[in-house]
Amino acid sequence: MYVLGIETSCDETSASIVKDGREVLSNIVSSSLGFYKRYGGIIPEIASRMQIETINAVSESALKEAKLRLRDIGLISVTCGPGLLGSLLVGISFAKALSLSLKLPLLGINHLYSHIYSSFLNKKNIDLPFIGLVVSGGHTSLFYVKDFDKIKLLGSTLDDACGEAFDKVAKILGLGYPGGPIIERLAKKGNPHKIKFSCSNTKNPLDFSFSGIKTAVLYYIQRRTLKDKNEVADIAASFQQAVIEVLVKKSLLACRLKRLKRLVIGGGVVMNNRLRERFSEIAEKEGIKVLFPDKEFCTDNAAMVAGLGYYLFKKGKVSDLYLTADLG
Ligand code: KG4
Ligand code: ZN
């Protein structure tokens, strides 16, 4: 079955065709991120207006690249939340219109769960249960995934999301937006052990907190005049190291508590190569199998929405035309 996935939860407009939940035939992502560089962050009202203008063309490109027509599609799968309200409504309205006019089933998909599913795109098996970690610009959460319709939240961030912390630290250091890739690039030239940054403790050991470390970076640079680029690289490397260590520590704790040896990680921050290396090193040491998405499926994309849509549809899930944004 061919599924058309639609994803408009944040600034991206994405459409994808996935066959039988795994084989990605097309995955078109139109991002307005470049536009926001001058503002240092997304402006929701502008994002949703741009999405209205592009969603038709993006969907047509997805069909064209997959060499399919609308009549070949068996299901419309769309992100229904969490995300930006206006942006979500663009995707949902578009998906509902297609579903109604073509008499196709419709399914609303949770954005975080689709990030977890992204690790299984273009792969063979889905081994359940596992611990799922989502590290994105809007969320940082640990889940117990018994199955994709039986997901239990174990912990999440109490303040900033992990990617948001990367973005804010980059802003504090005057490096630009989005911060994740810039910090990663700079961190390669720095000493990760130079400055002792750490993330705040949380009452629930599986929750996260990243706003303290962001403020620690701010105070650190306020206390001194940075002399050269090496110092900024040391700050970037030390910050990145502290964040990755806390992600690793809590994910392993979740695996231990749930007696699971499988860990699946998704979200934009998984673009980070140091994070991938560190998780792989530790997982091997602990005998845990860790799974990451291919790089093209880390940041927001519709392939993960189409993939999870197929999986849940096969389990009997379907939405009706009352589907609306769920900000969760
Ligand atoms: O999953 P995503 O595309 O959007 C949300 O659902 O939030 O994640 C975007 C986030 C941004 O905060 C961005 O800075 C971060 O992912 N990111 C990275 C890297 N590439 C993107 N963070 C760390 N290292 C990277 N290489
Ligand atoms: Zn996302």
mmCIF file with all atom_site columns, C-alpha atoms in Angstrom, residues 202-297:
data_model
loop_
_atom_site.group_PDB
_atom_site.id
_atom_site.type_symbol
_atom_site.label_atom_id
_atom_site.label_alt_id
_atom_site.label_comp_id
_atom_site.label_asym_id
_atom_site.label_entity_id
_atom_site.label_seq_id
_atom_site.pdbx_PDB_ins_code
_atom_site.Cartn_x
_atom_site.Cartn_y
_atom_site.Cartn_z
_atom_site.occupancy
_atom_site.B_iso_or_equiv
_atom_site.pdbx_formal_charge
_atom_site.auth_seq_id
_atom_site.auth_comp_id
_atom_site.auth_asym_id
_atom_site.auth_atom_id
_atom_site.pdbx_PDB_model_num
ATOM 1  C CA . THR A 1 202 ? 15.560 16.383 38.292 1.00 0.00 ? 202 THR A CA 1
ATOM 2  C CA . LYS A 1 203 ? 13.277 14.796 40.892 1.00 0.00 ? 203 LYS A CA 1
ATOM 3  C CA . ASN A 1 204 ? 12.224 12.081 38.435 1.00 0.00 ? 204 ASN A CA 1
ATOM 4  C CA . PRO A 1 205 ? 15.623 10.781 37.255 1.00 0.00 ? 205 PRO A CA 1
ATOM 5  C CA . LEU A 1 206 ? 14.174 10.202 33.770 1.00 0.00 ? 206 LEU A CA 1
ATOM 6  C CA . ASP A 1 207 ? 13.148 13.846 33.323 1.00 0.00 ? 207 ASP A CA 1
ATOM 7  C CA . PHE A 1 208 ? 15.516 16.378 31.764 1.00 0.00 ? 208 PHE A CA 1
ATOM 8  C CA . SER A 1 209 ? 16.382 20.012 32.406 1.00 0.00 ? 209 SER A CA 1
ATOM 9  C CA . PHE A 1 210 ? 18.424 22.110 29.989 1.00 0.00 ? 210 PHE A CA 1
ATOM 10 C CA . SER A 1 211 ? 17.647 25.687 30.974 1.00 0.00 ? 211 SER A CA 1
ATOM 11 C CA . GLY A 1 212 ? 20.267 25.686 33.790 1.00 0.00 ? 212 GLY A CA 1
ATOM 12 C CA . ILE A 1 213 ? 23.157 24.745 31.516 1.00 0.00 ? 213 ILE A CA 1
ATOM 13 C CA . LYS A 1 214 ? 22.099 27.420 29.026 1.00 0.00 ? 214 LYS A CA 1
ATOM 14 C CA . THR A 1 215 ? 22.202 30.018 31.819 1.00 0.00 ? 215 THR A CA 1
ATOM 15 C CA . ALA A 1 216 ? 25.561 28.625 33.008 1.00 0.00 ? 216 ALA A CA 1
ATOM 16 C CA . VAL A 1 217 ? 26.986 29.326 29.536 1.00 0.00 ? 217 VAL A CA 1
ATOM 17 C CA . LEU A 1 218 ? 25.536 32.843 29.653 1.00 0.00 ? 218 LEU A CA 1
ATOM 18 C CA . TYR A 1 219 ? 27.086 33.562 33.094 1.00 0.00 ? 219 TYR A CA 1
ATOM 19 C CA . TYR A 1 220 ? 30.376 32.003 31.993 1.00 0.00 ? 220 TYR A CA 1
ATOM 20 C CA . ILE A 1 221 ? 30.779 34.410 29.093 1.00 0.00 ? 221 ILE A CA 1
ATOM 21 C CA . GLN A 1 222 ? 29.498 37.384 31.090 1.00 0.00 ? 222 GLN A CA 1
ATOM 22 C CA . ARG A 1 223 ? 32.282 36.834 33.631 1.00 0.00 ? 223 ARG A CA 1
ATOM 23 C CA . ARG A 1 224 ? 35.078 37.114 31.062 1.00 0.00 ? 224 ARG A CA 1
ATOM 24 C CA . THR A 1 225 ? 35.993 38.721 27.783 1.00 0.00 ? 225 THR A CA 1
ATOM 25 C CA . LEU A 1 226 ? 36.517 35.960 25.266 1.00 0.00 ? 226 LEU A CA 1
ATOM 26 C CA . LYS A 1 227 ? 39.969 36.393 23.811 1.00 0.00 ? 227 LYS A CA 1
ATOM 27 C CA . ASP A 1 228 ? 39.903 34.170 20.755 1.00 0.00 ? 228 ASP A CA 1
ATOM 28 C CA . LYS A 1 229 ? 37.950 31.656 18.707 1.00 0.00 ? 229 LYS A CA 1
ATOM 29 C CA . ASN A 1 230 ? 39.488 28.728 20.610 1.00 0.00 ? 230 ASN A CA 1
ATOM 30 C CA . GLU A 1 231 ? 37.708 29.820 23.763 1.00 0.00 ? 231 GLU A CA 1
ATOM 31 C CA . VAL A 1 232 ? 34.331 29.819 21.988 1.00 0.00 ? 232 VAL A CA 1
ATOM 32 C CA . ALA A 1 233 ? 35.133 26.364 20.575 1.00 0.00 ? 233 ALA A CA 1
ATOM 33 C CA . ASP A 1 234 ? 35.939 25.116 24.103 1.00 0.00 ? 234 ASP A CA 1
ATOM 34 C CA . ILE A 1 235 ? 32.590 26.432 25.373 1.00 0.00 ? 235 ILE A CA 1
ATOM 35 C CA . ALA A 1 236 ? 30.741 24.762 22.467 1.00 0.00 ? 236 ALA A CA 1
ATOM 36 C CA . ALA A 1 237 ? 32.573 21.456 23.007 1.00 0.00 ? 237 ALA A CA 1
ATOM 37 C CA . SER A 1 238 ? 32.098 21.482 26.787 1.00 0.00 ? 238 SER A CA 1
ATOM 38 C CA . PHE A 1 239 ? 28.397 22.333 26.467 1.00 0.00 ? 239 PHE A CA 1
ATOM 39 C CA . GLN A 1 240 ? 27.825 19.648 23.827 1.00 0.00 ? 240 GLN A CA 1
ATOM 40 C CA . GLN A 1 241 ? 29.682 17.064 25.913 1.00 0.00 ? 241 GLN A CA 1
ATOM 41 C CA . ALA A 1 242 ? 27.600 17.791 29.039 1.00 0.00 ? 242 ALA A CA 1
ATOM 42 C CA . VAL A 1 243 ? 24.326 17.555 27.112 1.00 0.00 ? 243 VAL A CA 1
ATOM 43 C CA . ILE A 1 244 ? 25.232 14.304 25.371 1.00 0.00 ? 244 ILE A CA 1
ATOM 44 C CA . GLU A 1 245 ? 26.387 12.732 28.642 1.00 0.00 ? 245 GLU A CA 1
ATOM 45 C CA . VAL A 1 246 ? 23.050 13.439 30.320 1.00 0.00 ? 246 VAL A CA 1
ATOM 46 C CA . LEU A 1 247 ? 21.123 12.006 27.356 1.00 0.00 ? 247 LEU A CA 1
ATOM 47 C CA . VAL A 1 248 ? 23.249 8.854  27.449 1.00 0.00 ? 248 VAL A CA 1
ATOM 48 C CA . LYS A 1 249 ? 23.018 8.500  31.237 1.00 0.00 ? 249 LYS A CA 1
ATOM 49 C CA . LYS A 1 250 ? 19.219 8.799  31.369 1.00 0.00 ? 250 LYS A CA 1
ATOM 50 C CA . SER A 1 251 ? 18.613 6.571  28.361 1.00 0.00 ? 251 SER A CA 1
ATOM 51 C CA . LEU A 1 252 ? 20.744 3.842  29.910 1.00 0.00 ? 252 LEU A CA 1
ATOM 52 C CA . LEU A 1 253 ? 18.914 4.252  33.206 1.00 0.00 ? 253 LEU A CA 1
ATOM 53 C CA . ALA A 1 254 ? 15.577 3.815  31.398 1.00 0.00 ? 254 ALA A CA 1
ATOM 54 C CA . CYS A 1 255 ? 16.909 0.648  29.710 1.00 0.00 ? 255 CYS A CA 1
ATOM 55 C CA . ARG A 1 256 ? 18.077 -0.670 33.064 1.00 0.00 ? 256 ARG A CA 1
ATOM 56 C CA . LEU A 1 257 ? 14.810 0.151  34.879 1.00 0.00 ? 257 LEU A CA 1
ATOM 57 C CA . LYS A 1 258 ? 12.711 -1.481 32.169 1.00 0.00 ? 258 LYS A CA 1
ATOM 58 C CA . ARG A 1 259 ? 15.200 -4.330 31.692 1.00 0.00 ? 259 ARG A CA 1
ATOM 59 C CA . LEU A 1 260 ? 15.441 -3.634 27.971 1.00 0.00 ? 260 LEU A CA 1
ATOM 60 C CA . LYS A 1 261 ? 18.459 -3.950 25.721 1.00 0.00 ? 261 LYS A CA 1
ATOM 61 C CA . ARG A 1 262 ? 17.053 -1.965 22.799 1.00 0.00 ? 262 ARG A CA 1
ATOM 62 C CA . LEU A 1 263 ? 17.208 1.801  22.422 1.00 0.00 ? 263 LEU A CA 1
ATOM 63 C CA . VAL A 1 264 ? 15.769 3.784  19.490 1.00 0.00 ? 264 VAL A CA 1
ATOM 64 C CA . ILE A 1 265 ? 16.630 7.478  19.123 1.00 0.00 ? 265 ILE A CA 1
ATOM 65 C CA . GLY A 1 266 ? 14.952 10.077 16.917 1.00 0.00 ? 266 GLY A CA 1
ATOM 66 C CA . GLY A 1 267 ? 14.715 13.844 16.342 1.00 0.00 ? 267 GLY A CA 1
ATOM 67 C CA . GLY A 1 268 ? 16.765 16.678 14.866 1.00 0.00 ? 268 GLY A CA 1
ATOM 68 C CA . VAL A 1 269 ? 19.543 16.486 17.476 1.00 0.00 ? 269 VAL A CA 1
ATOM 69 C CA . VAL A 1 270 ? 20.368 12.949 16.249 1.00 0.00 ? 270 VAL A CA 1
ATOM 70 C CA . MET A 1 271 ? 22.013 14.705 13.276 1.00 0.00 ? 271 MET A CA 1
ATOM 71 C CA . ASN A 1 272 ? 24.859 15.240 15.758 1.00 0.00 ? 272 ASN A CA 1
ATOM 72 C CA . ASN A 1 273 ? 27.726 12.867 14.980 1.00 0.00 ? 273 ASN A CA 1
ATOM 73 C CA . ARG A 1 274 ? 29.304 13.122 18.436 1.00 0.00 ? 274 ARG A CA 1
ATOM 74 C CA . LEU A 1 275 ? 25.964 12.061 19.946 1.00 0.00 ? 275 LEU A CA 1
ATOM 75 C CA . ARG A 1 276 ? 25.806 9.061  17.594 1.00 0.00 ? 276 ARG A CA 1
ATOM 76 C CA . GLU A 1 277 ? 29.404 8.057  18.417 1.00 0.00 ? 277 GLU A CA 1
ATOM 77 C CA . ARG A 1 278 ? 28.912 8.381  22.157 1.00 0.00 ? 278 ARG A CA 1
ATOM 78 C CA . PHE A 1 279 ? 25.655 6.407  22.183 1.00 0.00 ? 279 PHE A CA 1
ATOM 79 C CA . SER A 1 280 ? 27.207 3.691  20.009 1.00 0.00 ? 280 SER A CA 1
ATOM 80 C CA . GLU A 1 281 ? 30.309 3.427  22.260 1.00 0.00 ? 281 GLU A CA 1
ATOM 81 C CA . ILE A 1 282 ? 28.327 3.155  25.479 1.00 0.00 ? 282 ILE A CA 1
ATOM 82 C CA . ALA A 1 283 ? 25.662 0.884  24.011 1.00 0.00 ? 283 ALA A CA 1
ATOM 83 C CA . GLU A 1 284 ? 28.305 -1.561 22.845 1.00 0.00 ? 284 GLU A CA 1
ATOM 84 C CA . LYS A 1 285 ? 29.868 -1.539 26.312 1.00 0.00 ? 285 LYS A CA 1
ATOM 85 C CA . GLU A 1 286 ? 26.493 -2.188 27.953 1.00 0.00 ? 286 GLU A CA 1
ATOM 86 C CA . GLY A 1 287 ? 25.339 -4.739 25.371 1.00 0.00 ? 287 GLY A CA 1
ATOM 87 C CA . ILE A 1 288 ? 22.485 -2.498 24.211 1.00 0.00 ? 288 ILE A CA 1
ATOM 88 C CA . LYS A 1 289 ? 21.390 -2.351 20.587 1.00 0.00 ? 289 LYS A CA 1
ATOM 89 C CA . VAL A 1 290 ? 20.978 1.284  19.593 1.00 0.00 ? 290 VAL A CA 1
ATOM 90 C CA . LEU A 1 291 ? 19.157 2.390  16.462 1.00 0.00 ? 291 LEU A CA 1
ATOM 91 C CA . PHE A 1 292 ? 19.337 5.838  14.799 1.00 0.00 ? 292 PHE A CA 1
ATOM 92 C CA . PRO A 1 293 ? 17.405 7.120  11.775 1.00 0.00 ? 293 PRO A CA 1
ATOM 93 C CA . ASP A 1 294 ? 19.257 7.748  8.522  1.00 0.00 ? 294 ASP A CA 1
ATOM 94 C CA . LYS A 1 295 ? 20.336 11.406 8.512  1.00 0.00 ? 295 LYS A CA 1
ATOM 95 C CA . GLU A 1 296 ? 17.623 12.457 6.025  1.00 0.00 ? 296 GLU A CA 1
ATOM 96 C CA . PHE A 1 297 ? 14.946 11.277 8.470  1.00 0.00 ? 297 PHE A CA 1
#
